[in-house]
Amino acid sequence: MYKALMMLTVLCCLVSAPISASAAMKSILIVNSNGALSAHQLDVIKSKLESLFNLSVQIHERSMTYGQTYNAGRGKYDSVALLQVNNLFGDAYANHSFLFISEDVYAEPYRYVLAHTSSSFPRTVISTSRLQANIFSKIRGNAYAEDVLLSRIHKIMMRHIAFLSGLKSECGVMKPARSPSELDGIPDTYCSSDSNLLKAYGALK
């Protein structure tokens, strides 16, 4: 159960621990499923990540189906099942694959998750459905809504890349968030101790 909690973007509990010099990722693949994100949004995400981390970002556009992972009783897709569908990801192309889907996802025992990283494969699934929650209630135009969405995605990517590099922390951007609104209140920076560790081991520029 503890491992599962650490792998979830929301409702997680992480503790400080040293990271390994060999753990830093050198490349990631973003799989954009069925146009979950626009070309502009993908360009912004790629640019931000490559300016922050010592890694390359590839983007694959794919049209795909994953109906076998749908739970009709919940009205959501099972993130654990999604992570096990090999043809949804690109394990051969990068150290880690991030699959973006527009559908709502869940992972037991939670009603929903924003993102879920596999404990067995180099894969993460991210739901843009939940990340768009509560944007339009405070919208000040389409540009503002897109900025909020991109900010949320960037924070989640920062959290998962750091976690996958071996960082276990609860400060700065790594602070646990139980909802998109709580994620908005978290800074998009690492605390100084986390930043120093990530830089020392080559993950952060």
XYZ file of C-alpha atoms in Angstrom:
205
model
C 0.000 0.000 0.000
C 2.818 2.450 0.847
C 4.406 1.942 -2.584
C 1.097 2.575 -4.276
C 0.595 5.785 -2.316
C 4.004 7.073 -3.348
C 3.248 6.444 -6.999
C 0.074 8.530 -7.019
C 0.222 12.241 -7.728
C -2.600 12.986 -5.284
C -3.018 11.740 -1.748
C 0.616 10.717 -1.564
C 3.027 10.729 1.320
C 6.760 11.043 0.601
C 9.697 11.278 2.966
C 13.183 12.677 2.484
C 15.838 10.282 1.230
C 19.061 10.472 -0.827
C 18.893 9.849 -4.556
C 21.177 7.796 -6.734
C 23.586 9.298 -9.264
C 22.555 6.633 -11.766
C 18.837 7.309 -11.334
C 18.581 10.568 -13.291
C 16.627 10.138 -16.517
C 18.154 11.236 -19.811
C 15.058 11.081 -21.989
C 11.287 10.999 -21.677
C 8.528 10.350 -24.180
C 5.223 12.188 -24.096
C 2.479 10.149 -25.765
C -0.397 12.441 -26.695
C -3.424 10.172 -26.954
C -6.211 11.228 -29.301
C -5.292 14.901 -29.125
C -5.534 15.221 -25.340
C -3.244 18.254 -25.616
C -2.838 20.780 -28.429
C 0.385 21.180 -30.403
C 0.985 24.534 -28.673
C 0.505 23.015 -25.224
C 2.916 20.193 -26.038
C 5.527 22.674 -27.279
C 5.266 24.684 -24.047
C 5.576 21.545 -21.898
C 8.579 20.290 -23.875
C 10.336 23.671 -23.739
C 9.847 24.059 -19.988
C 11.068 20.562 -19.192
C 14.145 20.759 -21.405
C 15.095 24.148 -19.947
C 14.812 22.798 -16.406
C 16.170 19.243 -16.640
C 19.156 17.567 -18.275
C 16.999 15.422 -20.523
C 15.493 15.303 -23.979
C 11.744 15.215 -24.562
C 10.166 13.373 -27.491
C 6.508 13.727 -28.434
C 4.459 11.044 -30.173
C 0.942 11.733 -31.431
C -1.204 8.607 -31.376
C -4.793 7.619 -32.075
C -5.621 4.722 -29.807
C -8.348 2.829 -28.020
C -8.209 1.386 -24.526
C -11.803 0.429 -23.870
C -10.699 -2.743 -22.125
C -9.513 -0.601 -19.214
C -12.869 1.150 -18.747
C -14.831 0.482 -15.555
C -18.490 1.082 -16.407
C -19.519 0.998 -12.765
C -17.207 3.890 -11.952
C -17.497 5.660 -15.287
C -13.704 5.976 -15.357
C -10.639 4.237 -16.733
C -8.533 2.022 -14.472
C -5.057 3.581 -14.362
C -3.444 0.336 -13.195
C -4.879 -1.485 -16.218
C -3.855 1.356 -18.540
C -0.251 1.136 -17.357
C -0.136 -2.520 -18.374
C -1.241 -1.998 -22.010
C 2.082 -2.183 -23.844
C 1.066 -0.550 -27.122
C -0.027 2.655 -25.362
C 3.531 3.498 -24.386
C 6.974 3.781 -25.980
C 9.313 1.966 -23.649
C 11.892 1.499 -26.428
C 12.144 5.213 -27.194
C 12.987 6.770 -23.820
C 13.790 6.130 -20.173
C 10.178 6.867 -19.246
C 6.866 7.366 -21.078
C 4.142 9.794 -20.004
C 0.736 9.003 -21.528
C -1.704 11.921 -21.634
C -5.376 10.995 -21.970
C -8.447 13.207 -21.829
C -10.522 10.660 -19.917
C -11.014 10.447 -16.151
C -8.929 7.771 -14.385
C -8.906 6.158 -10.952
C -6.713 3.862 -8.888
C -7.890 1.863 -5.905
C -8.683 2.943 -3.240
C -9.122 6.481 -4.653
C -12.099 7.818 -6.619
C -9.750 9.548 -9.061
C -6.094 10.386 -9.577
C -4.406 13.121 -11.573
C -1.510 10.864 -12.527
C -0.279 7.379 -11.730
C 3.203 5.928 -12.192
C 3.707 2.190 -12.571
C 5.815 0.365 -10.007
C 6.719 -2.268 -12.638
C 7.182 -0.371 -15.923
C 8.767 2.993 -16.903
C 5.333 4.510 -17.471
C 3.042 7.228 -16.141
C -0.538 8.011 -17.146
C -1.800 11.598 -16.720
C -5.463 12.582 -17.005
C -6.126 16.018 -18.460
C -9.797 15.621 -17.503
C -9.170 16.217 -13.807
C -6.437 18.775 -14.452
C -8.989 21.007 -16.147
C -11.258 20.947 -13.087
C -12.171 24.292 -11.486
C -10.467 26.301 -14.227
C -13.581 27.720 -15.807
C -15.150 28.776 -12.517
C -12.452 31.437 -12.221
C -11.710 31.939 -15.888
C -10.612 35.296 -17.221
C -10.399 34.198 -20.850
C -9.102 31.213 -22.779
C -5.464 32.211 -22.359
C -5.866 32.236 -18.579
C -7.488 28.783 -18.596
C -4.668 27.369 -20.699
C -2.057 28.906 -18.394
C -3.670 27.211 -15.378
C -3.768 23.851 -17.155
C -0.144 24.124 -18.286
C 0.948 25.148 -14.794
C -0.738 22.084 -13.306
C 0.822 19.780 -15.883
C 4.263 21.296 -15.363
C 4.078 20.777 -11.604
C 2.987 17.163 -12.035
C 5.803 16.508 -14.497
C 8.299 18.124 -12.120
C 7.050 15.941 -9.271
C 7.139 12.706 -11.226
C 10.497 13.299 -12.904
C 12.059 14.088 -9.521
C 10.399 11.094 -7.895
C 11.506 8.820 -10.740
C 15.038 10.183 -10.344
C 14.927 8.961 -6.743
C 13.846 12.065 -4.835
C 11.463 11.538 -1.926
C 10.344 14.807 -0.382
C 7.346 16.832 0.778
C 8.600 20.389 0.312
C 8.272 22.862 -2.551
C 6.641 21.405 -5.647
C 6.836 17.945 -4.046
C 4.273 18.884 -1.385
C 1.276 16.487 -1.507
C -1.861 17.792 -3.233
C -5.301 16.196 -2.940
C -6.975 18.136 -5.746
C -6.187 20.407 -8.723
C -7.057 23.422 -6.553
C -4.497 22.381 -3.931
C -1.977 21.849 -6.717
C -2.504 25.494 -7.727
C -1.327 26.598 -4.290
C 1.946 24.685 -4.504
C 5.014 26.521 -5.893
C 6.503 25.363 -9.196
C 9.985 25.197 -7.680
C 11.955 22.652 -5.677
C 13.041 23.583 -2.174
C 16.759 24.329 -1.900
C 17.762 20.949 -0.458
C 15.860 19.052 -3.164
C 17.272 21.311 -5.873
C 20.825 20.722 -4.649
C 20.324 16.953 -4.664
C 18.850 16.921 -8.155
C 21.657 19.123 -9.461
C 24.340 17.036 -7.768
C 23.165 13.918 -9.536
C 22.699 15.505 -12.931
C 18.910 15.592 -13.152
C 18.435 19.345 -12.786
C 20.320 22.046 -14.687
